[in-house]
């Protein structure tokens, strides 16, 4: 299974996701895709074995991933303070990959009906669902 972690800005969510995915021992090919080089670097430092930066890597990862994990903004054009281009958002949104979108309530996006969690709680929940998916449970 190929898992793409996509993040932007400082890459903190992506960093936590990479660490948690590795700790959960999910059998996968893990790739970190940053909308900027700082985010990519943070995910690589967290242990992602490979990474890339920018619009085209997001598009390619969306095409080749079985699962995509990241902030909800990766499916919204111009989110993450403009780092997510319309092409990136379309590629992720149209991807056949199962998407595990973490609700991050800033940048003018609010996910209604979702209780506010800390970033660590959000990551734990996302990785638990990802692990079930990887094991064929959901």
PDB file of C-alpha atoms in Angstrom:
ATOM      1  CA  UNK A   1       0.000   0.000   0.000  1.00  0.00           C
ATOM      2  CA  UNK A   2       1.236   3.489  -0.872  1.00  0.00           C
ATOM      3  CA  UNK A   3       0.450   6.261   1.623  1.00  0.00           C
ATOM      4  CA  UNK A   4       1.003   9.915   0.737  1.00  0.00           C
ATOM      5  CA  UNK A   5       1.177  12.419   3.574  1.00  0.00           C
ATOM      6  CA  UNK A   6       0.549  15.885   2.172  1.00  0.00           C
ATOM      7  CA  UNK A   7       1.096  19.038   4.213  1.00  0.00           C
ATOM      8  CA  UNK A   8       2.159  22.635   3.892  1.00  0.00           C
ATOM      9  CA  UNK A   9       3.129  25.698   5.904  1.00  0.00           C
ATOM     10  CA  UNK A  10       5.537  24.505   8.646  1.00  0.00           C
ATOM     11  CA  UNK A  11       4.713  20.832   8.147  1.00  0.00           C
ATOM     12  CA  UNK A  12       3.924  20.163  11.820  1.00  0.00           C
ATOM     13  CA  UNK A  13       0.799  18.099  11.104  1.00  0.00           C
ATOM     14  CA  UNK A  14       2.638  16.130   8.418  1.00  0.00           C
ATOM     15  CA  UNK A  15       5.552  15.576  10.787  1.00  0.00           C
ATOM     16  CA  UNK A  16       3.247  14.198  13.485  1.00  0.00           C
ATOM     17  CA  UNK A  17       1.435  12.026  10.938  1.00  0.00           C
ATOM     18  CA  UNK A  18       4.683  10.526   9.612  1.00  0.00           C
ATOM     19  CA  UNK A  19       5.886   9.781  13.150  1.00  0.00           C
ATOM     20  CA  UNK A  20       2.562   8.183  14.108  1.00  0.00           C
ATOM     21  CA  UNK A  21       2.317   6.112  10.908  1.00  0.00           C
ATOM     22  CA  UNK A  22       5.821   4.762  11.491  1.00  0.00           C
ATOM     23  CA  UNK A  23       5.054   4.041  15.167  1.00  0.00           C
ATOM     24  CA  UNK A  24       1.837   2.240  14.176  1.00  0.00           C
ATOM     25  CA  UNK A  25       3.984  -0.070  12.035  1.00  0.00           C
ATOM     26  CA  UNK A  26       1.649   0.133   9.049  1.00  0.00           C
ATOM     27  CA  UNK A  27       3.038  -1.928   6.179  1.00  0.00           C
ATOM     28  CA  UNK A  28       3.294   0.675   3.444  1.00  0.00           C
ATOM     29  CA  UNK A  29       5.385   2.704   1.083  1.00  0.00           C
ATOM     30  CA  UNK A  30       5.314   6.120   2.742  1.00  0.00           C
ATOM     31  CA  UNK A  31       5.904   9.302   0.784  1.00  0.00           C
ATOM     32  CA  UNK A  32       5.902  12.855   2.158  1.00  0.00           C
ATOM     33  CA  UNK A  33       4.709  15.630  -0.131  1.00  0.00           C
ATOM     34  CA  UNK A  34       5.071  19.223   0.965  1.00  0.00           C
ATOM     35  CA  UNK A  35       3.473  22.228  -0.634  1.00  0.00           C
ATOM     36  CA  UNK A  36       6.726  23.942   0.340  1.00  0.00           C
ATOM     37  CA  UNK A  37      10.248  22.797   1.163  1.00  0.00           C
ATOM     38  CA  UNK A  38       9.928  23.498   4.902  1.00  0.00           C
ATOM     39  CA  UNK A  39       6.958  21.114   5.178  1.00  0.00           C
ATOM     40  CA  UNK A  40       8.761  18.447   3.160  1.00  0.00           C
ATOM     41  CA  UNK A  41      11.869  18.816   5.307  1.00  0.00           C
ATOM     42  CA  UNK A  42       9.864  18.454   8.537  1.00  0.00           C
ATOM     43  CA  UNK A  43       8.288  15.219   7.274  1.00  0.00           C
ATOM     44  CA  UNK A  44      11.623  13.818   6.121  1.00  0.00           C
ATOM     45  CA  UNK A  45      13.145  14.615   9.525  1.00  0.00           C
ATOM     46  CA  UNK A  46      10.222  12.735  11.101  1.00  0.00           C
ATOM     47  CA  UNK A  47      11.292   9.616   9.226  1.00  0.00           C
ATOM     48  CA  UNK A  48       9.533   9.655   5.868  1.00  0.00           C
ATOM     49  CA  UNK A  49      11.791   7.598   3.578  1.00  0.00           C
ATOM     50  CA  UNK A  50      11.108   9.788   0.563  1.00  0.00           C
ATOM     51  CA  UNK A  51       9.669  13.186  -0.143  1.00  0.00           C
ATOM     52  CA  UNK A  52       9.073  15.810  -2.765  1.00  0.00           C
ATOM     53  CA  UNK A  53       7.864  19.391  -2.914  1.00  0.00           C
ATOM     54  CA  UNK A  54       5.406  21.321  -5.025  1.00  0.00           C
ATOM     55  CA  UNK A  55       2.428  21.114  -7.307  1.00  0.00           C
ATOM     56  CA  UNK A  56       3.524  18.309  -9.618  1.00  0.00           C
ATOM     57  CA  UNK A  57       4.534  15.947  -6.787  1.00  0.00           C
ATOM     58  CA  UNK A  58       1.083  16.468  -5.214  1.00  0.00           C
ATOM     59  CA  UNK A  59      -0.557  15.621  -8.543  1.00  0.00           C
ATOM     60  CA  UNK A  60       1.609  12.514  -9.061  1.00  0.00           C
ATOM     61  CA  UNK A  61       1.137  11.346  -5.464  1.00  0.00           C
ATOM     62  CA  UNK A  62      -2.626  11.758  -5.747  1.00  0.00           C
ATOM     63  CA  UNK A  63      -2.575   9.611  -8.873  1.00  0.00           C
ATOM     64  CA  UNK A  64      -0.454   6.820  -7.365  1.00  0.00           C
ATOM     65  CA  UNK A  65      -1.512   6.688  -3.697  1.00  0.00           C
ATOM     66  CA  UNK A  66      -3.856   4.184  -2.119  1.00  0.00           C
ATOM     67  CA  UNK A  67      -4.366   6.523   0.840  1.00  0.00           C
ATOM     68  CA  UNK A  68      -3.789  10.256   1.293  1.00  0.00           C
ATOM     69  CA  UNK A  69      -3.450  11.807   4.735  1.00  0.00           C
ATOM     70  CA  UNK A  70      -3.289  15.507   5.512  1.00  0.00           C
ATOM     71  CA  UNK A  71      -5.186  18.602   6.572  1.00  0.00           C
ATOM     72  CA  UNK A  72      -8.662  19.128   5.129  1.00  0.00           C
ATOM     73  CA  UNK A  73      -7.256  22.121   3.245  1.00  0.00           C
ATOM     74  CA  UNK A  74      -5.499  19.890   0.707  1.00  0.00           C
ATOM     75  CA  UNK A  75      -8.847  19.514  -1.092  1.00  0.00           C
ATOM     76  CA  UNK A  76      -9.639  23.259  -1.032  1.00  0.00           C
ATOM     77  CA  UNK A  77      -8.045  25.529  -3.625  1.00  0.00           C
ATOM     78  CA  UNK A  78      -6.096  28.470  -2.204  1.00  0.00           C
ATOM     79  CA  UNK A  79      -6.109  27.070   1.340  1.00  0.00           C
ATOM     80  CA  UNK A  80      -3.079  26.850   3.641  1.00  0.00           C
ATOM     81  CA  UNK A  81      -2.604  30.571   3.042  1.00  0.00           C
ATOM     82  CA  UNK A  82      -2.620  30.050  -0.725  1.00  0.00           C
ATOM     83  CA  UNK A  83      -0.163  27.138  -0.825  1.00  0.00           C
ATOM     84  CA  UNK A  84      -2.739  24.695  -2.223  1.00  0.00           C
ATOM     85  CA  UNK A  85      -3.200  25.515  -5.882  1.00  0.00           C
ATOM     86  CA  UNK A  86      -6.430  24.717  -7.729  1.00  0.00           C
ATOM     87  CA  UNK A  87      -4.592  21.902  -9.563  1.00  0.00           C
ATOM     88  CA  UNK A  88      -3.417  20.391  -6.260  1.00  0.00           C
ATOM     89  CA  UNK A  89      -6.898  20.508  -4.733  1.00  0.00           C
ATOM     90  CA  UNK A  90      -8.448  18.977  -7.850  1.00  0.00           C
ATOM     91  CA  UNK A  91      -5.848  16.205  -7.990  1.00  0.00           C
ATOM     92  CA  UNK A  92      -6.383  15.235  -4.357  1.00  0.00           C
ATOM     93  CA  UNK A  93     -10.160  15.604  -4.576  1.00  0.00           C
ATOM     94  CA  UNK A  94     -10.375  13.491  -7.749  1.00  0.00           C
ATOM     95  CA  UNK A  95      -7.911  10.861  -6.552  1.00  0.00           C
ATOM     96  CA  UNK A  96      -9.216   7.329  -6.162  1.00  0.00           C
ATOM     97  CA  UNK A  97      -7.177   7.086  -2.950  1.00  0.00           C
ATOM     98  CA  UNK A  98      -9.010   6.936   0.342  1.00  0.00           C
ATOM     99  CA  UNK A  99      -8.552  10.333   1.963  1.00  0.00           C
ATOM    100  CA  UNK A 100      -7.974  10.769   5.697  1.00  0.00           C
ATOM    101  CA  UNK A 101      -8.498  14.508   6.142  1.00  0.00           C
ATOM    102  CA  UNK A 102      -7.614  16.068   9.465  1.00  0.00           C
ATOM    103  CA  UNK A 103      -9.844  18.991  10.470  1.00  0.00           C
ATOM    104  CA  UNK A 104      -7.660  22.004  11.001  1.00  0.00           C
ATOM    105  CA  UNK A 105      -9.798  25.006  11.880  1.00  0.00           C
ATOM    106  CA  UNK A 106      -7.930  27.940  10.503  1.00  0.00           C
ATOM    107  CA  UNK A 107      -7.411  29.537   7.097  1.00  0.00           C
ATOM    108  CA  UNK A 108     -11.167  30.246   6.932  1.00  0.00           C
ATOM    109  CA  UNK A 109     -12.167  26.561   6.786  1.00  0.00           C
ATOM    110  CA  UNK A 110     -14.432  25.118   9.468  1.00  0.00           C
ATOM    111  CA  UNK A 111     -15.586  21.508   9.529  1.00  0.00           C
ATOM    112  CA  UNK A 112     -19.035  21.627  11.098  1.00  0.00           C
ATOM    113  CA  UNK A 113     -20.011  18.808  13.440  1.00  0.00           C
ATOM    114  CA  UNK A 114     -16.450  17.884  14.311  1.00  0.00           C
ATOM    115  CA  UNK A 115     -15.425  18.385  17.901  1.00  0.00           C
ATOM    116  CA  UNK A 116     -12.237  20.379  18.385  1.00  0.00           C
ATOM    117  CA  UNK A 117      -9.264  18.126  19.098  1.00  0.00           C
ATOM    118  CA  UNK A 118      -5.640  18.892  19.711  1.00  0.00           C
ATOM    119  CA  UNK A 119      -3.326  18.202  16.799  1.00  0.00           C
ATOM    120  CA  UNK A 120      -1.988  15.092  18.577  1.00  0.00           C
ATOM    121  CA  UNK A 121      -5.529  13.776  19.166  1.00  0.00           C
ATOM    122  CA  UNK A 122      -6.412  14.414  15.521  1.00  0.00           C
ATOM    123  CA  UNK A 123      -3.282  12.562  14.374  1.00  0.00           C
ATOM    124  CA  UNK A 124      -4.017   9.616  16.676  1.00  0.00           C
ATOM    125  CA  UNK A 125      -7.552   9.318  15.295  1.00  0.00           C
ATOM    126  CA  UNK A 126      -6.411   9.634  11.672  1.00  0.00           C
ATOM    127  CA  UNK A 127      -3.695   6.997  12.077  1.00  0.00           C
ATOM    128  CA  UNK A 128      -6.066   4.611  13.881  1.00  0.00           C
ATOM    129  CA  UNK A 129      -8.480   4.830  10.938  1.00  0.00           C
ATOM    130  CA  UNK A 130      -5.606   4.519   8.442  1.00  0.00           C
ATOM    131  CA  UNK A 131      -4.341   1.384  10.210  1.00  0.00           C
ATOM    132  CA  UNK A 132      -7.814  -0.205  10.038  1.00  0.00           C
ATOM    133  CA  UNK A 133      -7.934   0.623   6.342  1.00  0.00           C
ATOM    134  CA  UNK A 134      -4.467  -0.819   5.739  1.00  0.00           C
ATOM    135  CA  UNK A 135      -5.476  -4.012   7.522  1.00  0.00           C
ATOM    136  CA  UNK A 136      -8.614  -4.301   5.387  1.00  0.00           C
ATOM    137  CA  UNK A 137     -11.052  -3.564   8.200  1.00  0.00           C
ATOM    138  CA  UNK A 138     -12.645  -0.395   6.863  1.00  0.00           C
TER     139      UNK A 138
END
